[in-house]
């Protein structure tokens, strides 16, 4: 066994030295022969030293293990057990239990990792659904806000128009009432004055019928001068007494026509007043109908406005709530993703560490199983 190890080590060293020599020759062919001689001497010294120590390979492996925390603790434990003269079987059992425990730990960690990944997937899926729902809510609420705001503007304009129309209607009705009152007052005045005119014409007609035509003109003028300012009718009669029979007859006919015309005007005026009053009442009825229709339309628009304002407020609250939900879900998702990433990092780190530790335990087991003498020598030197 020792001979085989020595031959193998010697052959390896020769191969290494041969490669080194080739590299040196290729790179620095211009170097002096002295440098080659020195390198050969150094190589020969190394060869002699390593070839003379049969446990060099085991020592190198164990020294490398000493550089790791796990290897150092393991060698400390083995050294302590060997110091206490524990059987080699107990040491092997200790190493086996340690290796199997590490493997079980890794298996448990893998189960936890699978559960964590499932939890991450489920929770992130839930957060994504919440984010999608909240985003849709914000979009729909924003559209509703825009639509309701436009409807409110239209309804507000409609109400203002209805108020303006009502004001115009009231103004028109008031003007009509004032005009009707003025017309009625004028009618009443005519009802008083026109009969008096007719009565005056009757007096004139009776006076004219008693006149003798072609009277003394000077006497008539003197009489007109005397009574003209006090009694116009009498003055007119006195003047008519100067007319010829034909002219007097013509005047009497004109007065009769005028009287008939005035009497007819009284009748016509009465009928027109009656018709005007009927038209006035009809107009008032139409005004009332228009006012009722406008008031109903205005009330309906006001009700719609109130309802739309409530819908707008609800849409704004919906958008606000959806915004808070979006922020909450986004924050939760980010925190969960960070947590999951930390789990993955921890799992990868622990898996790598356990893999290294299992490999170290296996290496120690292999050394103790195949190179016990060299390992025992190393550990004894370590104890001493």
XYZ file of C-alpha atoms in Angstrom:
384
model
C 0.000 0.000 0.000
C 2.784 2.392 1.005
C 4.801 1.355 -2.019
C 1.836 1.981 -4.317
C 1.259 5.395 -2.804
C 4.982 6.235 -3.148
C 5.079 5.176 -6.799
C 1.914 7.086 -7.597
C 3.177 10.207 -5.855
C 6.548 9.972 -7.541
C 4.948 9.566 -10.970
C 2.656 12.560 -10.366
C 5.594 14.711 -9.317
C 7.537 13.666 -12.402
C 4.592 14.594 -14.643
C 4.291 17.955 -12.889
C 7.986 18.655 -13.199
C 7.920 17.695 -16.854
C 5.078 20.138 -17.544
C 6.847 22.867 -15.614
C 10.001 22.306 -17.601
C 8.113 22.523 -20.897
C 6.358 25.733 -19.916
C 9.612 27.312 -18.789
C 11.335 26.281 -22.022
C 8.515 27.688 -24.179
C 8.223 30.999 -22.313
C 11.801 31.846 -21.386
C 14.006 30.060 -23.899
C 16.486 32.922 -23.714
C 17.101 32.380 -19.989
C 20.501 31.084 -18.952
C 21.322 27.498 -18.184
C 21.952 28.509 -14.587
C 18.261 29.272 -14.069
C 17.310 25.848 -15.395
C 19.793 24.182 -13.091
C 18.406 26.057 -10.064
C 14.830 25.125 -11.003
C 15.812 21.488 -11.437
C 17.519 21.520 -8.045
C 14.440 22.975 -6.368
C 12.217 20.443 -8.084
C 14.449 17.605 -7.027
C 14.354 18.842 -3.433
C 10.573 18.875 -3.425
C 10.463 15.449 -4.976
C 12.784 14.054 -2.336
C 10.811 15.619 0.509
C 7.358 14.491 -0.648
C 8.550 11.075 -1.669
C 10.072 10.567 1.782
C 6.736 11.242 3.661
C 4.166 8.465 3.067
C 1.422 10.389 4.956
C 1.899 13.661 3.064
C -1.308 13.225 1.070
C -3.450 12.500 4.166
C -1.845 15.347 6.032
C -2.567 17.720 3.132
C -6.199 16.643 3.084
C -6.583 17.018 6.841
C -4.805 20.374 6.826
C -7.229 21.542 4.149
C -10.123 20.410 6.356
C -8.641 22.412 9.217
C -9.236 25.563 7.145
C -13.021 25.093 7.303
C -15.068 25.667 10.503
C -16.858 22.356 10.070
C -13.657 20.416 9.404
C -11.897 21.990 12.376
C -14.766 21.164 14.754
C -14.925 17.629 13.382
C -11.201 17.044 13.842
C -11.409 18.586 17.333
C -14.178 16.150 18.228
C -12.318 13.147 16.773
C -9.119 14.192 18.534
C -10.987 14.460 21.853
C -12.574 11.017 21.383
C -9.227 9.485 20.442
C -7.687 11.143 23.470
C -10.407 9.528 25.569
C -9.593 6.234 23.802
C -13.086 5.909 22.272
C -13.442 2.913 19.945
C -13.071 3.589 16.236
C -16.603 2.239 15.769
C -17.978 4.982 18.025
C -16.165 7.596 15.978
C -17.515 6.116 12.748
C -21.006 5.980 14.259
C -20.675 9.605 15.321
C -19.698 10.597 11.797
C -22.528 8.546 10.299
C -25.081 10.090 12.660
C -23.764 13.560 11.891
C -23.946 12.954 8.139
C -27.426 11.470 8.315
C -28.575 14.322 10.553
C -27.317 16.836 8.012
C -29.124 14.953 5.252
C -32.329 14.898 7.316
C -31.930 18.616 7.985
C -31.620 19.195 4.251
C -34.681 17.070 3.560
C -36.659 19.014 6.179
C -35.370 22.253 4.689
C -36.504 21.132 1.244
C -39.991 20.395 2.584
C -40.079 23.810 4.238
C -38.775 25.365 1.013
C -41.518 23.696 -1.030
C -44.139 24.889 1.454
C -42.674 28.397 1.405
C -42.680 28.469 -2.389
C -46.314 27.346 -2.402
C -47.143 30.014 0.155
C -45.317 32.636 -1.895
C -47.066 31.621 -5.082
C -50.488 31.613 -3.418
C -50.057 34.925 -1.628
C -48.504 36.716 -4.597
C -51.298 35.365 -6.788
C -53.776 36.765 -4.280
C -51.999 40.128 -4.249
C -51.996 40.203 -8.062
C -55.733 39.532 -8.112
C -56.281 42.333 -5.622
C -54.097 44.648 -7.676
C -55.946 43.779 -10.889
C -59.332 44.229 -9.224
C -58.342 47.539 -7.626
C -56.914 48.775 -10.936
C -60.144 47.887 -12.729
C -62.134 49.583 -9.977
C -60.080 52.750 -10.378
C -60.570 52.709 -14.157
C -64.323 52.149 -13.915
C -64.717 54.695 -11.114
C -62.734 57.258 -13.097
C -65.020 56.720 -16.095
C -68.082 57.054 -13.838
C -66.711 60.253 -12.309
C -66.194 61.733 -15.758
C -69.684 60.675 -16.892
C -71.458 61.850 -13.739
C -69.610 65.173 -13.792
C -70.746 65.766 -17.386
C -74.332 64.847 -16.446
C -74.222 67.251 -13.497
C -73.081 70.061 -15.773
C -75.943 69.343 -18.176
C -78.523 69.082 -15.395
C -77.279 72.295 -13.784
C -77.592 74.093 -17.129
C -81.052 72.606 -17.637
C -82.214 73.794 -14.204
C -80.839 77.271 -14.857
C -82.695 77.330 -18.195
C -85.939 76.259 -16.505
C -85.544 78.993 -13.883
C -84.904 81.540 -16.645
C -87.968 80.343 -18.564
C -90.103 80.589 -15.428
C -88.876 84.122 -14.824
C -89.672 85.084 -18.438
C -93.093 83.451 -18.145
C -93.832 85.316 -14.905
C -92.712 88.563 -16.491
C -94.914 87.959 -19.540
C -97.887 87.167 -17.318
C -97.327 90.267 -15.237
C -97.112 92.411 -18.371
C -100.306 90.833 -19.663
C -102.078 91.505 -16.379
C -100.961 95.141 -16.410
C -102.061 95.541 -20.041
C -105.403 93.903 -19.312
C -105.957 96.187 -16.336
C -105.129 99.234 -18.431
C -107.412 98.092 -21.257
C -110.256 97.400 -18.837
C -109.812 100.787 -17.226
C -109.941 102.437 -20.653
C -113.052 100.415 -21.494
C -114.773 101.554 -18.332
C -113.914 105.134 -19.195
C -115.394 104.738 -22.653
C -118.493 103.202 -21.133
C -119.003 106.450 -19.240
C -118.020 109.039 -21.842
C -119.552 107.531 -24.985
C -123.151 107.445 -23.649
C -122.710 111.048 -22.598
C -121.674 111.966 -26.121
C -124.724 110.160 -27.457
C -126.889 112.034 -24.972
C -125.339 115.312 -26.098
C -126.049 114.433 -29.708
C -129.664 113.736 -28.765
C -129.895 117.189 -27.223
C -128.338 118.756 -30.311
C -130.651 116.835 -32.598
C -133.728 117.971 -30.657
C -132.522 121.547 -30.699
C -131.784 121.451 -34.397
C -135.222 120.122 -35.176
C -136.725 123.284 -33.682
C -134.552 125.702 -35.691
C -136.012 127.939 -38.364
C -133.451 128.112 -41.127
C -132.075 131.356 -42.658
C -132.432 133.522 -39.527
C -131.012 137.013 -39.082
C -127.304 136.519 -39.292
C -126.370 139.581 -37.243
C -128.760 138.609 -34.469
C -127.411 135.039 -34.491
C -123.772 136.211 -34.321
C -124.653 138.510 -31.444
C -126.283 135.622 -29.632
C -123.218 133.342 -30.324
C -120.965 136.006 -28.915
C -123.080 136.167 -25.790
C -123.433 132.407 -25.049
C -120.587 130.771 -26.985
C -118.253 130.395 -24.019
C -120.906 129.197 -21.590
C -123.036 126.758 -23.654
C -121.381 125.277 -26.758
C -124.434 123.268 -27.733
C -126.667 126.307 -27.617
C -124.047 128.243 -29.533
C -123.959 125.485 -32.165
C -127.747 125.569 -32.450
C -127.704 129.329 -32.836
C -125.081 128.965 -35.570
C -127.111 126.297 -37.326
C -130.049 128.621 -37.470
C -128.180 130.528 -40.165
C -128.005 127.459 -42.370
C -130.205 126.867 -45.323
C -132.803 124.143 -45.109
C -130.612 121.779 -47.160
C -127.516 122.358 -45.016
C -129.496 122.018 -41.846
C -130.937 118.748 -43.089
C -127.423 117.545 -43.920
C -126.153 118.448 -40.448
C -129.013 116.615 -38.815
C -128.282 113.507 -40.890
C -124.583 113.624 -39.977
C -125.451 113.937 -36.309
C -127.830 110.996 -36.620
C -125.109 108.928 -38.324
C -122.614 109.907 -35.652
C -125.083 108.984 -32.950
C -125.744 105.600 -34.557
C -122.006 105.056 -34.946
C -121.408 105.841 -31.290
C -124.162 103.524 -30.170
C -122.671 100.744 -32.315
C -119.207 101.473 -30.927
C -120.601 100.995 -27.444
C -121.919 97.583 -28.476
C -118.687 96.685 -30.308
C -116.570 97.904 -27.428
C -118.561 95.732 -25.058
C -118.047 92.688 -27.236
C -114.344 93.402 -27.689
C -113.970 93.802 -23.948
C -115.689 90.496 -23.386
C -113.462 88.802 -25.970
C -110.361 90.450 -24.541
C -111.273 89.163 -21.087
C -111.754 85.664 -22.493
C -108.406 85.866 -24.308
C -106.799 87.101 -21.100
C -108.183 84.201 -19.100
C -107.094 81.763 -21.816
C -103.597 83.238 -21.764
C -103.496 82.926 -17.963
C -104.518 79.281 -18.277
C -101.768 78.695 -20.835
C -99.280 80.464 -18.587
C -100.349 78.228 -15.718
C -99.922 75.102 -17.841
C -96.508 76.231 -19.049
C -95.504 77.132 -15.501
C -96.603 73.751 -14.214
C -94.726 71.962 -16.995
C -91.582 74.018 -16.344
C -91.823 73.474 -12.595
C -92.288 69.718 -13.088
C -89.333 69.606 -15.488
C -87.254 71.695 -13.090
C -88.160 69.449 -10.153
C -87.344 66.345 -12.194
C -83.962 67.817 -13.190
C -83.275 68.743 -9.549
C -84.076 65.186 -8.444
C -81.815 63.802 -11.159
C -79.112 66.266 -10.127
C -79.327 65.128 -6.491
C -79.204 61.486 -7.546
C -76.282 62.092 -9.909
C -74.388 64.040 -7.241
C -74.854 61.083 -4.878
C -73.604 58.742 -7.609
C -70.613 61.009 -8.201
C -69.796 61.003 -4.486
C -70.088 57.200 -4.444
C -67.822 56.921 -7.512
C -65.223 59.179 -5.873
C -65.330 57.091 -2.705
C -65.075 53.934 -4.805
C -61.991 55.302 -6.528
C -60.496 56.404 -3.198
C -61.108 52.996 -1.606
C -59.732 51.232 -4.686
C -56.655 53.448 -4.556
C -56.033 52.509 -0.931
C -56.592 48.839 -1.780
C -54.161 49.097 -4.694
C -51.539 50.677 -2.464
C -52.106 48.078 0.257
C -51.948 45.161 -2.187
C -48.858 46.562 -3.935
C -47.110 47.099 -0.607
C -48.101 43.629 0.583
C -46.883 42.067 -2.645
C -43.540 43.874 -2.430
C -43.092 42.794 1.194
C -44.043 39.202 0.360
C -41.673 39.127 -2.604
C -38.884 40.424 -0.361
C -39.734 37.795 2.264
C -39.792 35.035 -0.358
C -36.491 36.199 -1.786
C -35.008 36.129 1.726
C -36.331 32.584 2.171
C -34.789 31.516 -1.145
C -31.468 33.128 -0.247
C -31.477 31.453 3.165
C -32.429 28.098 1.632
C -29.703 28.338 -1.016
C -27.116 29.374 1.562
C -28.060 26.622 4.029
C -28.263 24.032 1.239
C -24.806 24.964 0.025
C -23.474 24.909 3.586
C -25.016 21.492 4.353
C -23.725 20.116 1.042
C -20.228 21.245 1.972
C -20.597 19.861 5.514
C -21.887 16.509 4.250
C -18.976 16.389 1.797
C -16.543 17.138 4.646
C -18.036 14.378 6.810
C -17.879 11.946 3.887
C -14.252 12.943 3.248
C -13.369 12.371 6.892
C -15.191 9.024 6.835
C -13.309 8.049 3.686
C -9.963 9.088 5.181
C -10.623 7.124 8.362
C -11.780 4.148 6.328
C -8.934 4.094 3.811
C -6.078 6.035 5.391
C -6.499 5.356 9.078
C -2.798 5.143 9.875
C -1.980 8.528 8.366
C -5.090 10.098 9.873
C -4.280 8.660 13.311
C -0.725 9.965 13.052
C -2.013 13.442 12.117
C -4.547 13.507 14.946
C -2.004 12.234 17.487
C 0.385 14.998 16.424
C -2.580 17.417 16.755
C -3.306 16.148 20.307
C 0.352 16.438 21.305
